[in-house]
PDB file of C-alpha atoms in Angstrom:
ATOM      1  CA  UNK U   1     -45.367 -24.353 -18.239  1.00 54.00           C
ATOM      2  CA  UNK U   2     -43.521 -22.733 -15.318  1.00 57.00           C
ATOM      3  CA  UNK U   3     -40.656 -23.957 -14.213  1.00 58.00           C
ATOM      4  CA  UNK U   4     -39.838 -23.610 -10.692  1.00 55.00           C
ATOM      5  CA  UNK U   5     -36.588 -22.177  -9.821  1.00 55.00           C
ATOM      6  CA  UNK U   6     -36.659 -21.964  -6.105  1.00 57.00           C
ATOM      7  CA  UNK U   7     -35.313 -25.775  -5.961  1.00 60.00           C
ATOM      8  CA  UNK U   8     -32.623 -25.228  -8.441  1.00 54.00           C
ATOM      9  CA  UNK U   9     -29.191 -25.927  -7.393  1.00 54.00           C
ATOM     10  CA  UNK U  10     -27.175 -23.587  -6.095  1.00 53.00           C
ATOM     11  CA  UNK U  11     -23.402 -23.030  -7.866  1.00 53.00           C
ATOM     12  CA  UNK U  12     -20.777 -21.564  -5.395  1.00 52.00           C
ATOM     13  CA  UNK U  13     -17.602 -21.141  -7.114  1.00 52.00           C
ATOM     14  CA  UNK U  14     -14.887 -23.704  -5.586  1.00 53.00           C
ATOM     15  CA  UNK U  15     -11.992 -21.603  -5.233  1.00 52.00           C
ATOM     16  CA  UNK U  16     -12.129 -17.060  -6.306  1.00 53.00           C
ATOM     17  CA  UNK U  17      -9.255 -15.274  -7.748  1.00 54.00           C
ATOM     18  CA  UNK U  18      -7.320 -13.648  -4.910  1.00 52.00           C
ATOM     19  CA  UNK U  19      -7.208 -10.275  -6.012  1.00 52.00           C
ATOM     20  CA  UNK U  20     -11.279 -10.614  -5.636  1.00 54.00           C
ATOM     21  CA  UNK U  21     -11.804 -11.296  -1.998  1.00 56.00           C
ATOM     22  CA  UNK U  22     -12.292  -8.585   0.652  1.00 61.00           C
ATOM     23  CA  UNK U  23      -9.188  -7.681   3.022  1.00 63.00           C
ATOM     24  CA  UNK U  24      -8.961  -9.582   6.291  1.00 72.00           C
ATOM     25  CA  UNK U  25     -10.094  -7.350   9.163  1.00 79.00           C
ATOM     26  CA  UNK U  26      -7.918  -5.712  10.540  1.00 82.00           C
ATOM     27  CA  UNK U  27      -7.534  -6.978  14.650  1.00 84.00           C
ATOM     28  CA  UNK U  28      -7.512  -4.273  17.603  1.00 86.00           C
ATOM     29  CA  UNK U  29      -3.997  -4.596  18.918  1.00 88.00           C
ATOM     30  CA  UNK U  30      -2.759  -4.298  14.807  1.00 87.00           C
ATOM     31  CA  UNK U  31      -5.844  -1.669  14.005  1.00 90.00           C
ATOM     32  CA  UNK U  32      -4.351   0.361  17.708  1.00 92.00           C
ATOM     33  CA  UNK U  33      -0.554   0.381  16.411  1.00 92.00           C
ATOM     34  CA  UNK U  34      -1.597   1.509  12.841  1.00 92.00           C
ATOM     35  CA  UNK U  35      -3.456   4.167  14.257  1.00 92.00           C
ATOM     36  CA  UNK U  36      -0.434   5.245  16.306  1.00 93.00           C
ATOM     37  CA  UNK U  37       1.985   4.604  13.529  1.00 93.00           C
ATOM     38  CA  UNK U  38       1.069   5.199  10.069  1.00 94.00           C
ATOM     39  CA  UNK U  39      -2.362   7.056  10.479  1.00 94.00           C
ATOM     40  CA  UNK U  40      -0.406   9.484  12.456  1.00 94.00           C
ATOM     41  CA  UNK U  41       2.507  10.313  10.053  1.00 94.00           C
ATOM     42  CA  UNK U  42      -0.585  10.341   7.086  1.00 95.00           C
ATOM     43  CA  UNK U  43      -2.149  13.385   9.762  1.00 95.00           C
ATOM     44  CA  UNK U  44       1.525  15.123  10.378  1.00 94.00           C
ATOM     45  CA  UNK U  45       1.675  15.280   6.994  1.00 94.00           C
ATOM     46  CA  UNK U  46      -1.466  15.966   5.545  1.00 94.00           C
ATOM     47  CA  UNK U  47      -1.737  18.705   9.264  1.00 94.00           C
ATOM     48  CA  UNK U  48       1.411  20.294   8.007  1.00 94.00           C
ATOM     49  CA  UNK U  49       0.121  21.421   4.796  1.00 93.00           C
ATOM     50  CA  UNK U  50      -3.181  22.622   6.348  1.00 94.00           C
ATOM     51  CA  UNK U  51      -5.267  19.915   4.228  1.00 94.00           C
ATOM     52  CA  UNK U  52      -8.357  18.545   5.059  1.00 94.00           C
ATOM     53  CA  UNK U  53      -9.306  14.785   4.681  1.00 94.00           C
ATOM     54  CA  UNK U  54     -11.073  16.024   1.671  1.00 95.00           C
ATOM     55  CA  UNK U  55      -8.200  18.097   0.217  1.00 94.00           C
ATOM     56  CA  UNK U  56      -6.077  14.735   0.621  1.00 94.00           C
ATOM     57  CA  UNK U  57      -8.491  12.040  -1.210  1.00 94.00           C
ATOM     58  CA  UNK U  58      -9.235  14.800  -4.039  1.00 93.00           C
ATOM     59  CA  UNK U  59      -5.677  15.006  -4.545  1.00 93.00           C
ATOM     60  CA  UNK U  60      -5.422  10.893  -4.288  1.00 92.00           C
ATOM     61  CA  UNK U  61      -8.542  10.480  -6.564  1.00 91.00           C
ATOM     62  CA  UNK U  62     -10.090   8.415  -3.437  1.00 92.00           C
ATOM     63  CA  UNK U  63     -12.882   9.135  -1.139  1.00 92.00           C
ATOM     64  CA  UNK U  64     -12.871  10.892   2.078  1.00 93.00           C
ATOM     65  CA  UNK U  65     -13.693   7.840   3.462  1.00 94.00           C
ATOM     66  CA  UNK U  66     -10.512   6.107   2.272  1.00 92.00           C
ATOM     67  CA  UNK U  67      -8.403   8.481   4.385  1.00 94.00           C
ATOM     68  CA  UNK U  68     -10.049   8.121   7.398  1.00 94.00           C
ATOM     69  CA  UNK U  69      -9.810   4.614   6.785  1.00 93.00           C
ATOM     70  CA  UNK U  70      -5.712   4.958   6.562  1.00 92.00           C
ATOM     71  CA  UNK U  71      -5.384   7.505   9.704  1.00 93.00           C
ATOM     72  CA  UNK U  72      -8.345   5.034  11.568  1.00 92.00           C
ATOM     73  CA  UNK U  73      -6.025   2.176  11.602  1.00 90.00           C
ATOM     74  CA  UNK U  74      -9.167   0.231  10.543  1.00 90.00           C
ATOM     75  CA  UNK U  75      -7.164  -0.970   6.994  1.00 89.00           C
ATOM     76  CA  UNK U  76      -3.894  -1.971   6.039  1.00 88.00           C
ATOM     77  CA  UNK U  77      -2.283   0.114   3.375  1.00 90.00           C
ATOM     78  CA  UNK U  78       0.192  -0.659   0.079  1.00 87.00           C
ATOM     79  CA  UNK U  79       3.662   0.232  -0.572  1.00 86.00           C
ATOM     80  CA  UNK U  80       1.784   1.683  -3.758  1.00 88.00           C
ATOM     81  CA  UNK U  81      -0.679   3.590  -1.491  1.00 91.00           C
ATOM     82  CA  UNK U  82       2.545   4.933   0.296  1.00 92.00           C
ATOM     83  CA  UNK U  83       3.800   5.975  -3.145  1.00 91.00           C
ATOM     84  CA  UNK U  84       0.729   7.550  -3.713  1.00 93.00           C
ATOM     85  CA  UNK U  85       0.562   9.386  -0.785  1.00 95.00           C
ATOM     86  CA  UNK U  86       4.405  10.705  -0.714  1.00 94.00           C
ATOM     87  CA  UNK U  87       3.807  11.838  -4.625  1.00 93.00           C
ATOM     88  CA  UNK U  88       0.597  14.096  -3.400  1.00 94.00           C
ATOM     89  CA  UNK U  89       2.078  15.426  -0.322  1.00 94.00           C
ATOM     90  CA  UNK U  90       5.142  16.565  -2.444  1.00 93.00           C
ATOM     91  CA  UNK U  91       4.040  16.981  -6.243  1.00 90.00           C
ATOM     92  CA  UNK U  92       6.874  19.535  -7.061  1.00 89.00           C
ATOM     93  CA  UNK U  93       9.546  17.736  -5.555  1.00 87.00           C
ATOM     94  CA  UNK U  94      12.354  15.373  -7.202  1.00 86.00           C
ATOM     95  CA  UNK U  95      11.846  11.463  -7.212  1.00 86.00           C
ATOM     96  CA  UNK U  96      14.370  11.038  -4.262  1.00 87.00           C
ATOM     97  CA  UNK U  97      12.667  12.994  -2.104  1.00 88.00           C
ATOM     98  CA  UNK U  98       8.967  11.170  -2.945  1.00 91.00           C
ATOM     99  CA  UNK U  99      10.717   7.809  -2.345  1.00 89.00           C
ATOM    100  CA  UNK U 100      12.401   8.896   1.238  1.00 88.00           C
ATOM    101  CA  UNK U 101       8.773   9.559   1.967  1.00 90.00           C
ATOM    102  CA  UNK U 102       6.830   6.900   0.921  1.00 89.00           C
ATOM    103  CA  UNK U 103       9.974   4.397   2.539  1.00 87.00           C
ATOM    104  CA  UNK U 104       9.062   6.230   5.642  1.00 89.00           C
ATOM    105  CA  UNK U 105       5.103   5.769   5.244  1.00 91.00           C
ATOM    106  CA  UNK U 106       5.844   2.471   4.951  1.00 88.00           C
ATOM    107  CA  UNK U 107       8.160   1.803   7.828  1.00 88.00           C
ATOM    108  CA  UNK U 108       5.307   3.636   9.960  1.00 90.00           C
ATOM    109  CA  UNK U 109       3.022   0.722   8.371  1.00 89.00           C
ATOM    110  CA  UNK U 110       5.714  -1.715   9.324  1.00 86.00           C
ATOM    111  CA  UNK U 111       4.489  -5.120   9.632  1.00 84.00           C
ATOM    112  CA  UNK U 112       1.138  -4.538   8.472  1.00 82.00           C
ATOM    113  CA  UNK U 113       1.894  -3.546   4.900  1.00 82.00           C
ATOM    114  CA  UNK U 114      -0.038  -5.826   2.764  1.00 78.00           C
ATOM    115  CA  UNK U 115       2.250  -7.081   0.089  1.00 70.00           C
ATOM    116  CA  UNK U 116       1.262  -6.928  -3.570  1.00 62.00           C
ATOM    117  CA  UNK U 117      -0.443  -9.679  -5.002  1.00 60.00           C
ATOM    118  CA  UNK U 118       0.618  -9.205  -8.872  1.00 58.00           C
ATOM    119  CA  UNK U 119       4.011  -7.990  -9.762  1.00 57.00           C
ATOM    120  CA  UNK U 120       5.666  -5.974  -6.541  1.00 55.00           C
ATOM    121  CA  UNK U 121       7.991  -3.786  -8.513  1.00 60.00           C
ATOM    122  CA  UNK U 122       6.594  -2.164 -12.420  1.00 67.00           C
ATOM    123  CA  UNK U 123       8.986  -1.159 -14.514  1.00 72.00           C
ATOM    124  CA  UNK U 124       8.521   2.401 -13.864  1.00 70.00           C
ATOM    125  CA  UNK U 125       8.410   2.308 -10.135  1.00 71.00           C
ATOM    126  CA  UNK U 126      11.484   0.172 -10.100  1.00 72.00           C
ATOM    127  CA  UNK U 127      13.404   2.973 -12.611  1.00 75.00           C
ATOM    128  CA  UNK U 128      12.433   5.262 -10.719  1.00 75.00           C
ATOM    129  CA  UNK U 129      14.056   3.925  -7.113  1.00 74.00           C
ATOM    130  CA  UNK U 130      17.177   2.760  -9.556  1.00 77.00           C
ATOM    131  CA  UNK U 131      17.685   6.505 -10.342  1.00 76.00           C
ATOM    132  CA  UNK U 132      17.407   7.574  -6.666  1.00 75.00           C
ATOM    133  CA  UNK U 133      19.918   4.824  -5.919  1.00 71.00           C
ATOM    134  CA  UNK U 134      21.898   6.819  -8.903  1.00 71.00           C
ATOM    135  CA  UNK U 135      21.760   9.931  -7.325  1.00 69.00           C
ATOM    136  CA  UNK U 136      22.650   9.252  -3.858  1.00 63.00           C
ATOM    137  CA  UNK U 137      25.814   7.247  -5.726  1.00 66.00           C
ATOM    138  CA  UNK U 138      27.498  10.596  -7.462  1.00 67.00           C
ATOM    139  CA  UNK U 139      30.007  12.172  -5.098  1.00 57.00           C
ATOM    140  CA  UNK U 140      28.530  15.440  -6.610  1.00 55.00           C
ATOM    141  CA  UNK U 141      25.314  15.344  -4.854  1.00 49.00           C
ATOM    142  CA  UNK U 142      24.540  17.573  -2.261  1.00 54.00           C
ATOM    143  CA  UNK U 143      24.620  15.453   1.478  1.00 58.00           C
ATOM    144  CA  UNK U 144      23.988  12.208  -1.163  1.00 58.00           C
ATOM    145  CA  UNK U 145      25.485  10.184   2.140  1.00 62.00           C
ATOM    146  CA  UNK U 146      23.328  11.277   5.152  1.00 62.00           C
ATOM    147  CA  UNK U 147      20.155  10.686   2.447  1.00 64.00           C
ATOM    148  CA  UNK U 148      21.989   7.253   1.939  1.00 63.00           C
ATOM    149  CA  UNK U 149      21.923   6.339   5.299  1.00 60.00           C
ATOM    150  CA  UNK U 150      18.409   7.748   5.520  1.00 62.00           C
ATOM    151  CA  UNK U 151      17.200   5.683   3.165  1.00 63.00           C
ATOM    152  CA  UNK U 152      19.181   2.361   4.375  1.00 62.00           C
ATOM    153  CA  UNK U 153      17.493   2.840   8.119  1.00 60.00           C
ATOM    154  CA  UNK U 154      14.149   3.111   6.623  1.00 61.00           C
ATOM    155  CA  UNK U 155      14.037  -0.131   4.639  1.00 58.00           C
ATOM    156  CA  UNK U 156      12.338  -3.029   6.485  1.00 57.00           C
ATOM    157  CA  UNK U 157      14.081  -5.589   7.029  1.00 54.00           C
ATOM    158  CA  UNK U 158      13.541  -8.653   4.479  1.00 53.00           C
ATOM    159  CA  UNK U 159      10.792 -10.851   4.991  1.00 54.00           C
ATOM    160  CA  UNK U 160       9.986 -14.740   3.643  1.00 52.00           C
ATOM    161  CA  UNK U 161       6.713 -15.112   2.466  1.00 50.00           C
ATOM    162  CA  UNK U 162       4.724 -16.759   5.084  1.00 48.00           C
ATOM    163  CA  UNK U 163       2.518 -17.971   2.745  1.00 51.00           C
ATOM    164  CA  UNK U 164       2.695 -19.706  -1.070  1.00 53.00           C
ATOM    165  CA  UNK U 165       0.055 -19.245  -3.734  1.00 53.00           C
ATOM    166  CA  UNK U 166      -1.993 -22.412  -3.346  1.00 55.00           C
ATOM    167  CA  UNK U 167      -2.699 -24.401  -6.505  1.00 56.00           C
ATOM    168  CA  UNK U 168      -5.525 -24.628  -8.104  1.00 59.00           C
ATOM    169  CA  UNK U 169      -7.742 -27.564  -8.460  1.00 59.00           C
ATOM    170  CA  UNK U 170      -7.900 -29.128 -11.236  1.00 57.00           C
ATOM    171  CA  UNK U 171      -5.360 -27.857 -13.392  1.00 54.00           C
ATOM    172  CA  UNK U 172      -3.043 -30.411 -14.804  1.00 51.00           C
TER     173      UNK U 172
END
């Protein structure tokens, strides 16, 4: 006896886990600025060393499509993806300089960084930026105060979360 499936019921899940959905376009006005903004300082950079989009998203582990994606404008990118970035562009270099770089990828983002949606700092990222802090603090280091100010004019400003979590239905 057959049974006949095509009537079955259909079961859409009530609510998906957030990290599952697909990012929000991107709108023109936002997609224009990001273009101007941080998919240009991604091509200074990546121009400067004479890579390729392809060079770049080897070195990233990402596809080429990725990066034309960033320098497009067309998505919005991470604080992590401007770690990423900073730590290909310079490999050899020390953690302070990686961090001034990414805090200025992300500036260039500006508004439009997405903001993470597990933990925003790991451990190691947040040692990391506590031992650049560290650095810049010794009287010993090298112009430690102009990379201070650097580094205080690049951080974005502090921003409440426009948005809460929103509870799941039926938990108890």
């Amino acid at each position: 006896m057959d049974h006949d499936t095509s009537r079955a019921p259909v079961v859409t899940p009530t609510w998906r886990r957030p990290d599952t959905l697909p990012p929000r376009p991107v709108p023109p006005a936002e997609r224009t600025r990001l273009r101007a903004e941080f998919g240009a300082a991604v091509w200074a950079e990546r121009a400067a060393r004479g890579w390729s989009q392809p060079v770049l998203a080897a070195a990233l582990g990402v596809s080429t499509r990725t990066v034309q994606r960033w320098e497009g404008g067309t998505v919005r990118p991470t604080a992590r993806v401007c770690a990423r970035l900073a730590a290909a562009f310079l490999p050899d270099s020390d953690p302070v300089s990686r961090t001034v770089l990414a805090l200025r990828l992300e500036r260039a983002a500006g508004s439009s960084l997405r903001r993470p949606r597990r933990k925003p700092l790991r451990a190691h990222v947040r040692r990391v930026r506590e031992q650049a802090a560290a650095r810049l603090e010794r009287p010993d280091a090298a112009g430690g105060l102009a990379l201070a100010q650097a580094l205080a004019a690049l951080a974005p400003p502090p921003e409440p979360w426009a948005r809460r979590r929103p509870a799941v239905r039926g938990a108890a």
